[in-house]
Amino acid sequence: MIDKRVSEDEIIGELADGMVIGVGGWGSRRKPMSLIRAIARSSLKDLTIVSYGGPDVGLLCAAGKVRKVVSGFVSLDSIPLEPFYRQARQNGTIQAAEWDEGMLLLGLQAAGWRVPFLPTRAGLGSDIPRLMPDLQTVTSPYDDGETLLAVPALDLDVALIHMNRADQGGNGQYLGPDPYFDDLFAMAATTCFMTCERLVPTEELAAAARPETIIINRLMTTGVLEVGRGAHFTTCAPDYARDEAFQRVYNAASKSDASWQAFKDRYVDAPTQADYLRAVDELAASSAADSASNGTRPEGAAK
Amino acid sequence: MTPTRADICVVACADAFAEDGEILVNPIGNIPTIGGRLAKATTCPAAVLTDGEAMFVDGIHPVGAPIGTDSTEAWNPYRRMFHMLWSGKRHVMMGATQVDQMGNQNIACIGDWEQPRAQLLGFRGAPGNTINHRTSYWVPNHNPKAFVQHVSVVTGIGYDRAAALGTGGRFHDIHRVVSNLCVCDFETPDHRMRLRSLHPGVALDDVVAATGFELVIDQDVATTRLPTDEELAWIERIDPSGLRSAEVPQ
């Protein structure tokens, strides 16, 4: 089997200022957060981020890496509004292309299929065409003659995705309830880097779950890197659930420049995943100790 | 058991789904979700419901708790949700930060698009939902900043926008707007929003004062019906912790 294992530094080294980067997952679910923090620590700038957005988008906005966001929404799921994306929008520091969620699927699919657009009714009549005037309509060449929105191909320079399992050749497997659109992101991109919870021998993929869970094949991927808890604090079911307590800490860090700086110093600037996880686990342990001394039960300890 | 205002809102949401038959009944938010499950338990047993993630689930489940895989009847991850909604077999009940007289909805932002005063959810699925299948709205706090003359941004399209599209708008169908004060519909010749029923105990003047545009008001305005005893029992089973009362206080 071909060996596509890469280091985090090698992945970041393949990125460049101004690139269009697609990020897999959905909201605060199965996001490649270790790579997102690595981008936040890098000198990269002026990126366009394409995402069913969550803290990936927010963190990169807070770190000043983003020129433009193309999204269907940016949300933390259990906290509906992403605080740092919200600030960036309200401060006017980024450009936003907010599409209908389904339009994003079609734009990624068009890029993967190498066609210039895919037609849809979604978006017509809404303010999307008015606010994003680069979007054009197309008239059906058949007898119906219907006018449809021509969703342009979302050609990505790079896609970043996180899977539950992968092999060193670049095949990837999700084990949670939803594949999201990670295969479409991978196929829309010139280059795709995949992190995974566990790198396993190829034969363990089909042994672990039905083969249709192997949605990423190695024709879609450029490099693969094992990063345990690489999606933290977003959910990576069934390996782990969303860390709601930590997500609240992230959300609260948006309150002031000082609170963001403190969060960035402690968590984002942690040089390795091991350093990051140590800081995360220290916080959880101190919260648990506080709760114990208050006579209340720490979150997540109920079961 | 005396029904609360929240119970009445739940039943009004359920009634919005009553005639849906075998389609995906897809309420968003606590009171619409309790209403959707109540409809499946009573008036619309053929309804298909989701677990809020990637599964269609059978049975009537308490709101706010995870639903086990033993209730799964089909797999419907996000990509297939788009396939389902583009096929039209769905009735969604969404929130609306703003809604206007023609049923245009805004959940994206308030103020100038380039630099909004308040960034909200984004467009989410609203444009695709409203142009493809039946859509209703739930507004837990009926006030003139929610029921507005003009929405800042049109996310879900109203009857005027749909009519302007000609055949492209043929699947558009805004069914009900349920609020903490009343139920509205668009059953008027020009599809302007009409007051369908006042919740018990709400005065007509209160609704008029809380609405930032002129509602169509019939000679005799109906009163939103009270829950039956059977419905109240179902509501207790579906919402034992009282999430509905947190959303609409008595």
mmCIF file of N, CA, C and O in Angstrom, chain A residues 26 29 72-73 75 80-81 85-86 89-92 96 98-102 105-106 121-128 131-132 146 174 177-181 183, chain B residues 53-55 75 77-79 82 86 108 113-128 131-132 152-155 157 161 165 167-168 170-171:
data_model
loop_
_atom_site.group_PDB
_atom_site.id
_atom_site.type_symbol
_atom_site.label_atom_id
_atom_site.label_comp_id
_atom_site.label_asym_id
_atom_site.label_seq_id
_atom_site.Cartn_x
_atom_site.Cartn_y
_atom_site.Cartn_z
ATOM 1 N N TRP A 26 -19.783 19.555 9.963
ATOM 2 C CA TRP A 26 -21.029 20.330 9.909
ATOM 3 C C TRP A 26 -21.203 21.024 11.265
ATOM 4 O O TRP A 26 -21.237 20.331 12.305
ATOM 5 N N ARG A 29 -19.430 19.722 14.517
ATOM 6 C CA ARG A 29 -19.403 18.257 14.391
ATOM 7 C C ARG A 29 -18.264 17.819 13.473
ATOM 8 O O ARG A 29 -18.164 18.259 12.340
ATOM 9 N N GLY A 72 -23.292 27.982 4.502
ATOM 10 C CA GLY A 72 -24.757 27.942 4.573
ATOM 11 C C GLY A 72 -25.241 28.494 5.905
ATOM 12 O O GLY A 72 -26.390 28.881 6.059
ATOM 13 N N PHE A 73 -24.325 28.474 6.875
ATOM 14 C CA PHE A 73 -24.559 28.968 8.236
ATOM 15 C C PHE A 73 -23.228 28.855 8.948
ATOM 16 O O PHE A 73 -22.319 28.146 8.478
ATOM 17 N N SER A 75 -22.457 28.020 13.001
ATOM 18 C CA SER A 75 -23.159 27.763 14.254
ATOM 19 C C SER A 75 -22.375 26.771 15.103
ATOM 20 O O SER A 75 -21.644 25.925 14.571
ATOM 21 N N PRO A 80 -26.465 28.492 19.270
ATOM 22 C CA PRO A 80 -26.847 28.709 17.867
ATOM 23 C C PRO A 80 -25.934 29.655 17.069
ATOM 24 O O PRO A 80 -25.673 29.410 15.898
ATOM 25 N N LEU A 81 -25.450 30.720 17.700
ATOM 26 C CA LEU A 81 -24.663 31.698 16.951
ATOM 27 C C LEU A 81 -23.173 31.555 17.274
ATOM 28 O O LEU A 81 -22.782 31.545 18.439
ATOM 29 N N TYR A 85 -17.422 34.469 14.442
ATOM 30 C CA TYR A 85 -17.935 34.799 13.099
ATOM 31 C C TYR A 85 -18.866 35.998 13.197
ATOM 32 O O TYR A 85 -18.823 36.916 12.380
ATOM 33 N N ARG A 86 -19.698 35.980 14.224
ATOM 34 C CA ARG A 86 -20.638 37.073 14.449
ATOM 35 C C ARG A 86 -19.890 38.402 14.605
ATOM 36 O O ARG A 86 -20.239 39.407 13.987
ATOM 37 N N ARG A 89 -18.412 39.564 11.294
ATOM 38 C CA ARG A 89 -19.453 40.128 10.417
ATOM 39 C C ARG A 89 -19.859 41.519 10.908
ATOM 40 O O ARG A 89 -19.987 42.460 10.122
ATOM 41 N N GLN A 90 -20.064 41.647 12.198
ATOM 42 C CA GLN A 90 -20.567 42.919 12.738
ATOM 43 C C GLN A 90 -19.482 44.000 12.728
ATOM 44 O O GLN A 90 -19.797 45.188 12.707
ATOM 45 N N ASN A 91 -18.218 43.579 12.732
ATOM 46 C CA ASN A 91 -17.121 44.544 12.601
ATOM 47 C C ASN A 91 -16.755 44.796 11.136
ATOM 48 O O ASN A 91 -15.892 45.632 10.848
ATOM 49 N N GLY A 92 -17.375 44.060 10.240
ATOM 50 C CA GLY A 92 -17.115 44.254 8.811
ATOM 51 C C GLY A 92 -15.705 43.865 8.383
ATOM 52 O O GLY A 92 -15.190 44.375 7.391
ATOM 53 N N ALA A 96 -18.662 37.983 3.273
ATOM 54 C CA ALA A 96 -19.470 36.800 3.503
ATOM 55 C C ALA A 96 -20.271 36.456 2.261
ATOM 56 O O ALA A 96 -20.898 37.329 1.660
ATOM 57 N N GLU A 98 -23.181 34.040 2.072
ATOM 58 C CA GLU A 98 -24.049 33.124 2.808
ATOM 59 C C GLU A 98 -25.042 32.536 1.820
ATOM 60 O O GLU A 98 -25.907 33.233 1.316
ATOM 61 N N TRP A 99 -24.887 31.258 1.553
ATOM 62 C CA TRP A 99 -25.747 30.558 0.613
ATOM 63 C C TRP A 99 -26.786 29.749 1.375
ATOM 64 O O TRP A 99 -26.652 29.485 2.556
ATOM 65 N N ASP A 100 -27.805 29.315 0.649
ATOM 66 C CA ASP A 100 -28.682 28.254 1.146
ATOM 67 C C ASP A 100 -27.824 26.999 1.360
ATOM 68 O O ASP A 100 -26.919 26.715 0.564
ATOM 69 N N GLU A 101 -28.117 26.252 2.427
ATOM 70 C CA GLU A 101 -27.323 25.064 2.750
ATOM 71 C C GLU A 101 -27.204 24.094 1.564
ATOM 72 O O GLU A 101 -26.152 23.522 1.309
ATOM 73 N N GLY A 102 -28.312 23.901 0.867
ATOM 74 C CA GLY A 102 -28.312 22.964 -0.253
ATOM 75 C C GLY A 102 -27.476 23.461 -1.421
ATOM 76 O O GLY A 102 -26.896 22.659 -2.179
ATOM 77 N N LEU A 105 -23.925 22.195 -1.155
ATOM 78 C CA LEU A 105 -23.807 20.821 -1.651
ATOM 79 C C LEU A 105 -23.621 20.829 -3.171
ATOM 80 O O LEU A 105 -22.731 20.164 -3.708
ATOM 81 N N LEU A 106 -24.449 21.612 -3.856
ATOM 82 C CA LEU A 106 -24.408 21.609 -5.325
ATOM 83 C C LEU A 106 -23.111 22.220 -5.847
ATOM 84 O O LEU A 106 -22.548 21.748 -6.844
ATOM 85 N N ARG A 121 -33.677 25.280 -7.727
ATOM 86 C CA ARG A 121 -34.667 26.303 -7.431
ATOM 87 C C ARG A 121 -34.287 27.053 -6.133
ATOM 88 O O ARG A 121 -34.694 28.173 -5.923
ATOM 89 N N ALA A 122 -33.516 26.363 -5.265
ATOM 90 C CA ALA A 122 -33.188 26.937 -3.952
ATOM 91 C C ALA A 122 -32.411 28.237 -4.109
ATOM 92 O O ALA A 122 -31.389 28.281 -4.795
ATOM 93 N N GLY A 123 -32.887 29.274 -3.466
ATOM 94 C CA GLY A 123 -32.220 30.577 -3.533
ATOM 95 C C GLY A 123 -32.989 31.585 -4.357
ATOM 96 O O GLY A 123 -32.930 32.793 -4.095
ATOM 97 N N LEU A 124 -33.730 31.101 -5.383
ATOM 98 C CA LEU A 124 -34.522 32.005 -6.219
ATOM 99 C C LEU A 124 -35.564 32.722 -5.370
ATOM 100 O O LEU A 124 -36.211 32.118 -4.514
ATOM 101 N N GLY A 125 -35.741 34.011 -5.630
ATOM 102 C CA GLY A 125 -36.756 34.776 -4.915
ATOM 103 C C GLY A 125 -36.275 35.294 -3.570
ATOM 104 O O GLY A 125 -36.842 36.239 -3.037
ATOM 105 N N SER A 126 -35.244 34.669 -3.015
ATOM 106 C CA SER A 126 -34.683 35.160 -1.754
ATOM 107 C C SER A 126 -33.697 36.285 -2.049
ATOM 108 O O SER A 126 -33.467 36.635 -3.219
ATOM 109 N N ASP A 127 -33.093 36.853 -1.006
ATOM 110 C CA ASP A 127 -32.124 37.929 -1.221
ATOM 111 C C ASP A 127 -30.725 37.414 -1.559
ATOM 112 O O ASP A 127 -29.801 38.210 -1.714
ATOM 113 N N ILE A 128 -30.559 36.093 -1.699
ATOM 114 C CA ILE A 128 -29.228 35.571 -2.043
ATOM 115 C C ILE A 128 -28.746 36.133 -3.388
ATOM 116 O O ILE A 128 -27.629 36.656 -3.454
ATOM 117 N N LEU A 131 -27.839 39.921 -2.897
ATOM 118 C CA LEU A 131 -26.690 40.235 -2.040
ATOM 119 C C LEU A 131 -25.400 39.619 -2.559
ATOM 120 O O LEU A 131 -24.318 40.067 -2.217
ATOM 121 N N MET A 132 -25.529 38.569 -3.389
ATOM 122 C CA MET A 132 -24.347 37.916 -3.944
ATOM 123 C C MET A 132 -24.485 37.933 -5.458
ATOM 124 O O MET A 132 -24.813 36.930 -6.095
ATOM 125 N N GLU A 146 -38.010 26.753 -17.690
ATOM 126 C CA GLU A 146 -37.939 27.315 -16.337
ATOM 127 C C GLU A 146 -36.586 27.973 -16.071
ATOM 128 O O GLU A 146 -35.547 27.501 -16.524
ATOM 129 N N TYR A 174 -15.988 6.989 8.190
ATOM 130 C CA TYR A 174 -16.729 7.631 9.290
ATOM 131 C C TYR A 174 -17.524 6.551 9.989
ATOM 132 O O TYR A 174 -18.026 5.622 9.351
ATOM 133 N N PRO A 177 -23.174 8.994 12.859
ATOM 134 C CA PRO A 177 -24.474 8.893 12.190
ATOM 135 C C PRO A 177 -24.506 9.504 10.790
ATOM 136 O O PRO A 177 -25.356 9.131 9.997
ATOM 137 N N ASP A 178 -23.583 10.414 10.478
ATOM 138 C CA ASP A 178 -23.740 11.213 9.257
ATOM 139 C C ASP A 178 -22.376 11.439 8.589
ATOM 140 O O ASP A 178 -21.435 11.867 9.262
ATOM 141 N N PRO A 179 -22.271 11.155 7.305
ATOM 142 C CA PRO A 179 -20.992 11.422 6.619
ATOM 143 C C PRO A 179 -20.760 12.917 6.362
ATOM 144 O O PRO A 179 -19.667 13.302 5.974
ATOM 145 N N TYR A 180 -21.798 13.726 6.621
ATOM 146 C CA TYR A 180 -21.770 15.143 6.226
ATOM 147 C C TYR A 180 -21.404 15.224 4.731
ATOM 148 O O TYR A 180 -21.908 14.406 3.960
ATOM 149 N N PHE A 181 -20.514 16.129 4.344
ATOM 150 C CA PHE A 181 -20.232 16.290 2.912
ATOM 151 C C PHE A 181 -18.745 16.115 2.627
ATOM 152 O O PHE A 181 -18.213 16.658 1.676
ATOM 153 N N ASP A 183 -16.790 13.762 1.576
ATOM 154 C CA ASP A 183 -16.331 13.231 0.285
ATOM 155 C C ASP A 183 -16.483 14.273 -0.821
ATOM 156 O O ASP A 183 -15.635 14.378 -1.718
ATOM 157 N N GLU B 53 -31.111 14.537 14.171
ATOM 158 C CA GLU B 53 -29.824 14.291 13.521
ATOM 159 C C GLU B 53 -30.057 13.532 12.222
ATOM 160 O O GLU B 53 -30.724 14.058 11.352
ATOM 161 N N ALA B 54 -29.539 12.328 12.132
ATOM 162 C CA ALA B 54 -29.507 11.658 10.842
ATOM 163 C C ALA B 54 -30.517 10.524 10.691
ATOM 164 O O ALA B 54 -30.460 9.788 9.719
ATOM 165 N N MET B 55 -31.456 10.385 11.642
ATOM 166 C CA MET B 55 -32.385 9.257 11.579
ATOM 167 C C MET B 55 -33.834 9.715 11.494
ATOM 168 O O MET B 55 -34.224 10.709 12.108
ATOM 169 N N TRP B 75 -32.535 5.949 7.521
ATOM 170 C CA TRP B 75 -31.342 6.787 7.654
ATOM 171 C C TRP B 75 -31.501 8.000 6.755
ATOM 172 O O TRP B 75 -31.845 7.862 5.585
ATOM 173 N N PRO B 77 -29.214 11.227 6.539
ATOM 174 C CA PRO B 77 -28.179 12.221 6.839
ATOM 175 C C PRO B 77 -28.454 13.506 6.066
ATOM 176 O O PRO B 77 -29.351 13.544 5.220
ATOM 177 N N TYR B 78 -27.697 14.546 6.349
ATOM 178 C CA TYR B 78 -28.002 15.866 5.773
ATOM 179 C C TYR B 78 -28.134 15.842 4.250
ATOM 180 O O TYR B 78 -29.008 16.486 3.684
ATOM 181 N N ARG B 79 -27.254 15.111 3.582
ATOM 182 C CA ARG B 79 -27.323 15.156 2.111
ATOM 183 C C ARG B 79 -28.663 14.603 1.628
ATOM 184 O O ARG B 79 -29.222 15.078 0.654
ATOM 185 N N PHE B 82 -31.523 17.082 1.980
ATOM 186 C CA PHE B 82 -31.697 17.976 0.826
ATOM 187 C C PHE B 82 -32.443 17.257 -0.296
ATOM 188 O O PHE B 82 -33.307 17.853 -0.946
ATOM 189 N N TRP B 86 -35.947 18.716 -1.639
ATOM 190 C CA TRP B 86 -36.083 19.098 -3.045
ATOM 191 C C TRP B 86 -37.188 18.276 -3.719
ATOM 192 O O TRP B 86 -37.755 18.703 -4.710
ATOM 193 N N ALA B 108 -31.248 35.831 8.886
ATOM 194 C CA ALA B 108 -29.827 36.002 8.517
ATOM 195 C C ALA B 108 -29.141 37.102 9.313
ATOM 196 O O ALA B 108 -28.104 36.877 9.924
ATOM 197 N N TRP B 113 -26.278 44.535 5.144
ATOM 198 C CA TRP B 113 -25.695 43.226 4.852
ATOM 199 C C TRP B 113 -24.170 43.216 4.990
ATOM 200 O O TRP B 113 -23.590 42.281 5.540
ATOM 201 N N GLU B 114 -23.496 44.262 4.485
ATOM 202 C CA GLU B 114 -22.031 44.257 4.479
ATOM 203 C C GLU B 114 -21.463 44.260 5.905
ATOM 204 O O GLU B 114 -20.424 43.677 6.174
ATOM 205 N N GLN B 115 -22.147 44.993 6.775
ATOM 206 C CA GLN B 115 -21.712 45.051 8.176
ATOM 207 C C GLN B 115 -22.961 45.110 9.047
ATOM 208 O O GLN B 115 -23.378 46.179 9.492
ATOM 209 N N PRO B 116 -23.567 43.946 9.292
ATOM 210 C CA PRO B 116 -24.862 43.935 9.989
ATOM 211 C C PRO B 116 -24.752 44.416 11.436
ATOM 212 O O PRO B 116 -23.720 44.250 12.073
ATOM 213 N N ARG B 117 -25.843 45.018 11.891
ATOM 214 C CA ARG B 117 -25.924 45.418 13.304
ATOM 215 C C ARG B 117 -25.967 44.152 14.181
ATOM 216 O O ARG B 117 -25.386 44.107 15.250
ATOM 217 N N ALA B 118 -26.667 43.163 13.705
ATOM 218 C CA ALA B 118 -26.727 41.885 14.431
ATOM 219 C C ALA B 118 -26.662 40.742 13.422
ATOM 220 O O ALA B 118 -27.566 40.581 12.596
ATOM 221 N N GLN B 119 -25.587 39.974 13.478
ATOM 222 C CA GLN B 119 -25.492 38.771 12.648
ATOM 223 C C GLN B 119 -26.310 37.671 13.315
ATOM 224 O O GLN B 119 -26.158 37.409 14.510
ATOM 225 N N LEU B 120 -27.189 37.024 12.553
ATOM 226 C CA LEU B 120 -28.017 35.943 13.108
ATOM 227 C C LEU B 120 -27.548 34.603 12.535
ATOM 228 O O LEU B 120 -26.358 34.386 12.424
ATOM 229 N N LEU B 121 -28.475 33.739 12.154
ATOM 230 C CA LEU B 121 -28.106 32.368 11.798
ATOM 231 C C LEU B 121 -27.504 32.219 10.409
ATOM 232 O O LEU B 121 -26.829 31.252 10.128
ATOM 233 N N GLY B 122 -27.759 33.160 9.522
ATOM 234 C CA GLY B 122 -27.451 32.938 8.106
ATOM 235 C C GLY B 122 -28.716 32.482 7.389
ATOM 236 O O GLY B 122 -29.807 32.469 7.969
ATOM 237 N N PHE B 123 -28.588 32.094 6.131
ATOM 238 C CA PHE B 123 -29.776 31.702 5.358
ATOM 239 C C PHE B 123 -30.248 30.284 5.700
ATOM 240 O O PHE B 123 -31.400 29.933 5.464
ATOM 241 N N ARG B 124 -29.319 29.482 6.230
ATOM 242 C CA ARG B 124 -29.615 28.083 6.541
ATOM 243 C C ARG B 124 -30.388 27.445 5.368
ATOM 244 O O ARG B 124 -30.003 27.643 4.228
ATOM 245 N N GLY B 125 -31.468 26.711 5.640
ATOM 246 C CA GLY B 125 -32.182 26.061 4.537
ATOM 247 C C GLY B 125 -33.399 26.831 4.071
ATOM 248 O O GLY B 125 -34.180 26.329 3.245
ATOM 249 N N ALA B 126 -33.574 28.062 4.588
ATOM 250 C CA ALA B 126 -34.843 28.762 4.359
ATOM 251 C C ALA B 126 -35.175 29.003 2.885
ATOM 252 O O ALA B 126 -36.327 28.787 2.470
ATOM 253 N N PRO B 127 -34.229 29.449 2.043
ATOM 254 C CA PRO B 127 -34.604 29.672 0.633
ATOM 255 C C PRO B 127 -35.077 28.383 -0.048
ATOM 256 O O PRO B 127 -36.104 28.378 -0.741
ATOM 257 N N GLY B 128 -34.337 27.304 0.176
ATOM 258 C CA GLY B 128 -34.690 26.029 -0.455
ATOM 259 C C GLY B 128 -35.976 25.445 0.101
ATOM 260 O O GLY B 128 -36.780 24.881 -0.634
ATOM 261 N N ILE B 131 -39.191 27.438 -1.267
ATOM 262 C CA ILE B 131 -39.508 27.343 -2.695
ATOM 263 C C ILE B 131 -39.837 25.906 -3.101
ATOM 264 O O ILE B 131 -40.296 25.665 -4.215
ATOM 265 N N ASN B 132 -39.628 24.972 -2.174
ATOM 266 C CA ASN B 132 -39.818 23.563 -2.530
ATOM 267 C C ASN B 132 -40.986 22.863 -1.858
ATOM 268 O O ASN B 132 -41.461 21.848 -2.346
ATOM 269 N N SER B 152 -35.243 42.806 7.063
ATOM 270 C CA SER B 152 -33.916 43.305 6.648
ATOM 271 C C SER B 152 -33.392 42.520 5.452
ATOM 272 O O SER B 152 -32.821 43.073 4.520
ATOM 273 N N VAL B 153 -33.551 41.214 5.511
ATOM 274 C CA VAL B 153 -33.064 40.310 4.465
ATOM 275 C C VAL B 153 -34.133 39.245 4.267
ATOM 276 O O VAL B 153 -34.677 38.736 5.244
ATOM 277 N N VAL B 154 -34.435 38.902 3.011
ATOM 278 C CA VAL B 154 -35.398 37.828 2.745
ATOM 279 C C VAL B 154 -34.635 36.501 2.689
ATOM 280 O O VAL B 154 -33.884 36.249 1.746
ATOM 281 N N THR B 155 -34.840 35.665 3.712
ATOM 282 C CA THR B 155 -34.247 34.319 3.696
ATOM 283 C C THR B 155 -35.293 33.322 3.176
ATOM 284 O O THR B 155 -35.097 32.716 2.137
ATOM 285 N N ILE B 157 -38.887 32.834 1.397
ATOM 286 C CA ILE B 157 -39.611 33.750 0.495
ATOM 287 C C ILE B 157 -41.107 33.737 0.776
ATOM 288 O O ILE B 157 -41.696 32.704 1.087
ATOM 289 N N ARG B 161 -42.842 37.296 -3.463
ATOM 290 C CA ARG B 161 -41.610 36.838 -4.129
ATOM 291 C C ARG B 161 -41.887 35.570 -4.956
ATOM 292 O O ARG B 161 -41.361 35.413 -6.054
ATOM 293 N N LEU B 165 -41.911 34.776 -9.406
ATOM 294 C CA LEU B 165 -41.113 33.749 -10.080
ATOM 295 C C LEU B 165 -41.930 32.978 -11.115
ATOM 296 O O LEU B 165 -41.369 32.171 -11.863
ATOM 297 N N THR B 167 -43.801 30.063 -12.795
ATOM 298 C CA THR B 167 -43.848 28.616 -12.548
ATOM 299 C C THR B 167 -42.789 28.176 -11.550
ATOM 300 O O THR B 167 -42.968 27.167 -10.865
ATOM 301 N N GLY B 168 -41.700 28.917 -11.452
ATOM 302 C CA GLY B 168 -40.631 28.567 -10.509
ATOM 303 C C GLY B 168 -41.101 28.589 -9.064
ATOM 304 O O GLY B 168 -40.493 27.958 -8.203
ATOM 305 N N ARG B 170 -44.080 27.477 -8.066
ATOM 306 C CA ARG B 170 -45.313 26.683 -7.986
ATOM 307 C C ARG B 170 -45.389 25.772 -6.765
ATOM 308 O O ARG B 170 -46.473 25.313 -6.412
ATOM 309 N N PHE B 171 -44.270 25.477 -6.115
ATOM 310 C CA PHE B 171 -44.322 24.609 -4.932
ATOM 311 C C PHE B 171 -44.359 25.399 -3.625
ATOM 312 O O PHE B 171 -44.345 24.819 -2.547
#
